[in-house]
Backbone as a ProteinNet text record, in pm:
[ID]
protein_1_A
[PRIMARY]
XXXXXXXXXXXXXXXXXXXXXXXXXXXXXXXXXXXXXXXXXXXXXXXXXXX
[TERTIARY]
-1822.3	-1936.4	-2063.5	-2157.8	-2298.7	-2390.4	-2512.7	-2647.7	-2738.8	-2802.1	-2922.8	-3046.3	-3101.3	-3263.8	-3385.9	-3442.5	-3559	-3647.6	-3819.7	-3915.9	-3927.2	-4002.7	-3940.6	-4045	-4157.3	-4247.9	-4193	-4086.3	-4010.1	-4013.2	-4000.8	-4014.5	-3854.9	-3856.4	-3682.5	-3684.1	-3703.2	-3648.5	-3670.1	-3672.1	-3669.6	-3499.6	-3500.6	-3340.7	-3285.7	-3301.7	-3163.9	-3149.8	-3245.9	-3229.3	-3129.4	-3186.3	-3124.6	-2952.2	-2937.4	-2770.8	-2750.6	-2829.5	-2744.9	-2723.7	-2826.9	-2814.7	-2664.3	-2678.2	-2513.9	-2395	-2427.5	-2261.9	-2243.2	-2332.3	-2325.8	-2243.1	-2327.9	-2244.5	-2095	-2039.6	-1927.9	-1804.4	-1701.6	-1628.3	-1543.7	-1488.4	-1397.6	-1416.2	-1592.3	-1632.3	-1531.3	-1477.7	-1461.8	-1533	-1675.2	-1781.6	-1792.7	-1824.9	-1896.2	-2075.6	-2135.6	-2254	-2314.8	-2389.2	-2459.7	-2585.5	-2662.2	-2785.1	-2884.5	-2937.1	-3017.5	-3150.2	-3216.6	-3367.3	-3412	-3488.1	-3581.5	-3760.8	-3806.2	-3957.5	-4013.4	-3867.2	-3983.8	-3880	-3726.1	-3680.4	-3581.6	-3566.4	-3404.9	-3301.4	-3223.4	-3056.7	-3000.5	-2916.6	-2817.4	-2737.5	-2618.6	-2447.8	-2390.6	-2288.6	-2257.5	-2085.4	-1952.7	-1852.4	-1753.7	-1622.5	-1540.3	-1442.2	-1402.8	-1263.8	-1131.2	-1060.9	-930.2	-834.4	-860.4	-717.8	-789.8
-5937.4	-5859.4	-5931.1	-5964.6	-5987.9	-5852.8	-5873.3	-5828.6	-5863.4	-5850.2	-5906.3	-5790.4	-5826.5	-5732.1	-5833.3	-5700.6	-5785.7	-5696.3	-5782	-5637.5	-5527.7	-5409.7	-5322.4	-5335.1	-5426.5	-5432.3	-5564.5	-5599.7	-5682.1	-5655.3	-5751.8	-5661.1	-5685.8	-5575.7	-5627.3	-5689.1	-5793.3	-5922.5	-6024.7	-6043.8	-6109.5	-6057	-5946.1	-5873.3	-5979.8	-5944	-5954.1	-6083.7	-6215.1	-6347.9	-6357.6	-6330.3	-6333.4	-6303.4	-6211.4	-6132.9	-6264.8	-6309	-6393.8	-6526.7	-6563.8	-6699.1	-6707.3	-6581.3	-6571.6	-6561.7	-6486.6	-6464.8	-6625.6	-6647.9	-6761.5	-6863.7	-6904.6	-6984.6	-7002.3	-6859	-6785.9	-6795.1	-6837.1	-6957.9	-6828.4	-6746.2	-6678	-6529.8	-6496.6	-6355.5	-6267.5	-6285.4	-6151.9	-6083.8	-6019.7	-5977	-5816.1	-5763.9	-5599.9	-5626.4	-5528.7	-5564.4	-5445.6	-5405.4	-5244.8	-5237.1	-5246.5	-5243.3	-5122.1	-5077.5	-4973.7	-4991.6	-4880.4	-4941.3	-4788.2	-4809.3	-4708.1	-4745.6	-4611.7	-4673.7	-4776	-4756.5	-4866.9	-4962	-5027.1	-5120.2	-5152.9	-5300.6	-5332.5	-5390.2	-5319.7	-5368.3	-5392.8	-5554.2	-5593.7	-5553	-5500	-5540.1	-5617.1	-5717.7	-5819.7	-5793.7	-5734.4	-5745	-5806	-5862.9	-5961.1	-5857.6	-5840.7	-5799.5	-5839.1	-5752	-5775.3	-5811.4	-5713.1	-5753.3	-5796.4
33514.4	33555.8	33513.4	33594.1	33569.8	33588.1	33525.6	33511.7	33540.8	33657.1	33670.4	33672.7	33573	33570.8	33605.5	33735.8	33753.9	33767.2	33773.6	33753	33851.9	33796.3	33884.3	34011.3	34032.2	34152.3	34263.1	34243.2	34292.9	34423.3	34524.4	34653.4	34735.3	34800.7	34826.8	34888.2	34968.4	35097.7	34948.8	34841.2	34743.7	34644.9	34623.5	34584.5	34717.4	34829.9	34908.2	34940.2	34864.3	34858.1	34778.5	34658.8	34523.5	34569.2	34604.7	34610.2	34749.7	34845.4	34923.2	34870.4	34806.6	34768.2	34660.2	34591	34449.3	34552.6	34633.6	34700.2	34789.2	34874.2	34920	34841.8	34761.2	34625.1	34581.3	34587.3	34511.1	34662.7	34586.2	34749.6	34793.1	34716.6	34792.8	34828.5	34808.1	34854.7	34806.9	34651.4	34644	34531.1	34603.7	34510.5	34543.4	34456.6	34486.3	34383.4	34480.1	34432.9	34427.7	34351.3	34338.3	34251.7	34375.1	34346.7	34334.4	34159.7	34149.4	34096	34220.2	34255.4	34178	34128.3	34028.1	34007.1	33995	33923.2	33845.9	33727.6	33637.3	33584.8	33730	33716	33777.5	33842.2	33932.9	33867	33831.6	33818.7	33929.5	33911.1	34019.1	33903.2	33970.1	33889.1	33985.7	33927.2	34053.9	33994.6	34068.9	33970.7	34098.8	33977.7	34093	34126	34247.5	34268.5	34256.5	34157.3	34120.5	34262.2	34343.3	34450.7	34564.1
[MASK]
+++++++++++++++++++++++++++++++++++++++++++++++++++

């Protein structure tokens, strides 16, 4: 499992680089990703799938 915190005035077409450029990277797509957007901050969780 990763963590990614970023500030919370972040604008999203910048999040949805970020999450393409990691999965891109990562050879066998097996990612879950859950992204929570709040007032005063963005958490990515990035976790691998078991099966």
């Amino acid at each position: 499992m990763m963590l990614a915190r970023l500030k919370w005035n972040t604008p999203l077409y910048k999040v949805d680089e970020f999450i393409s450029k990691f999965t891109r990277n990562y050879k066998n797509k097996q990612l879950r990703v859950d992204v929570k957007l709040t007032d005063t901050e963005c958490l990515i969780y990035i976790f691998r799938k078991c099966n």
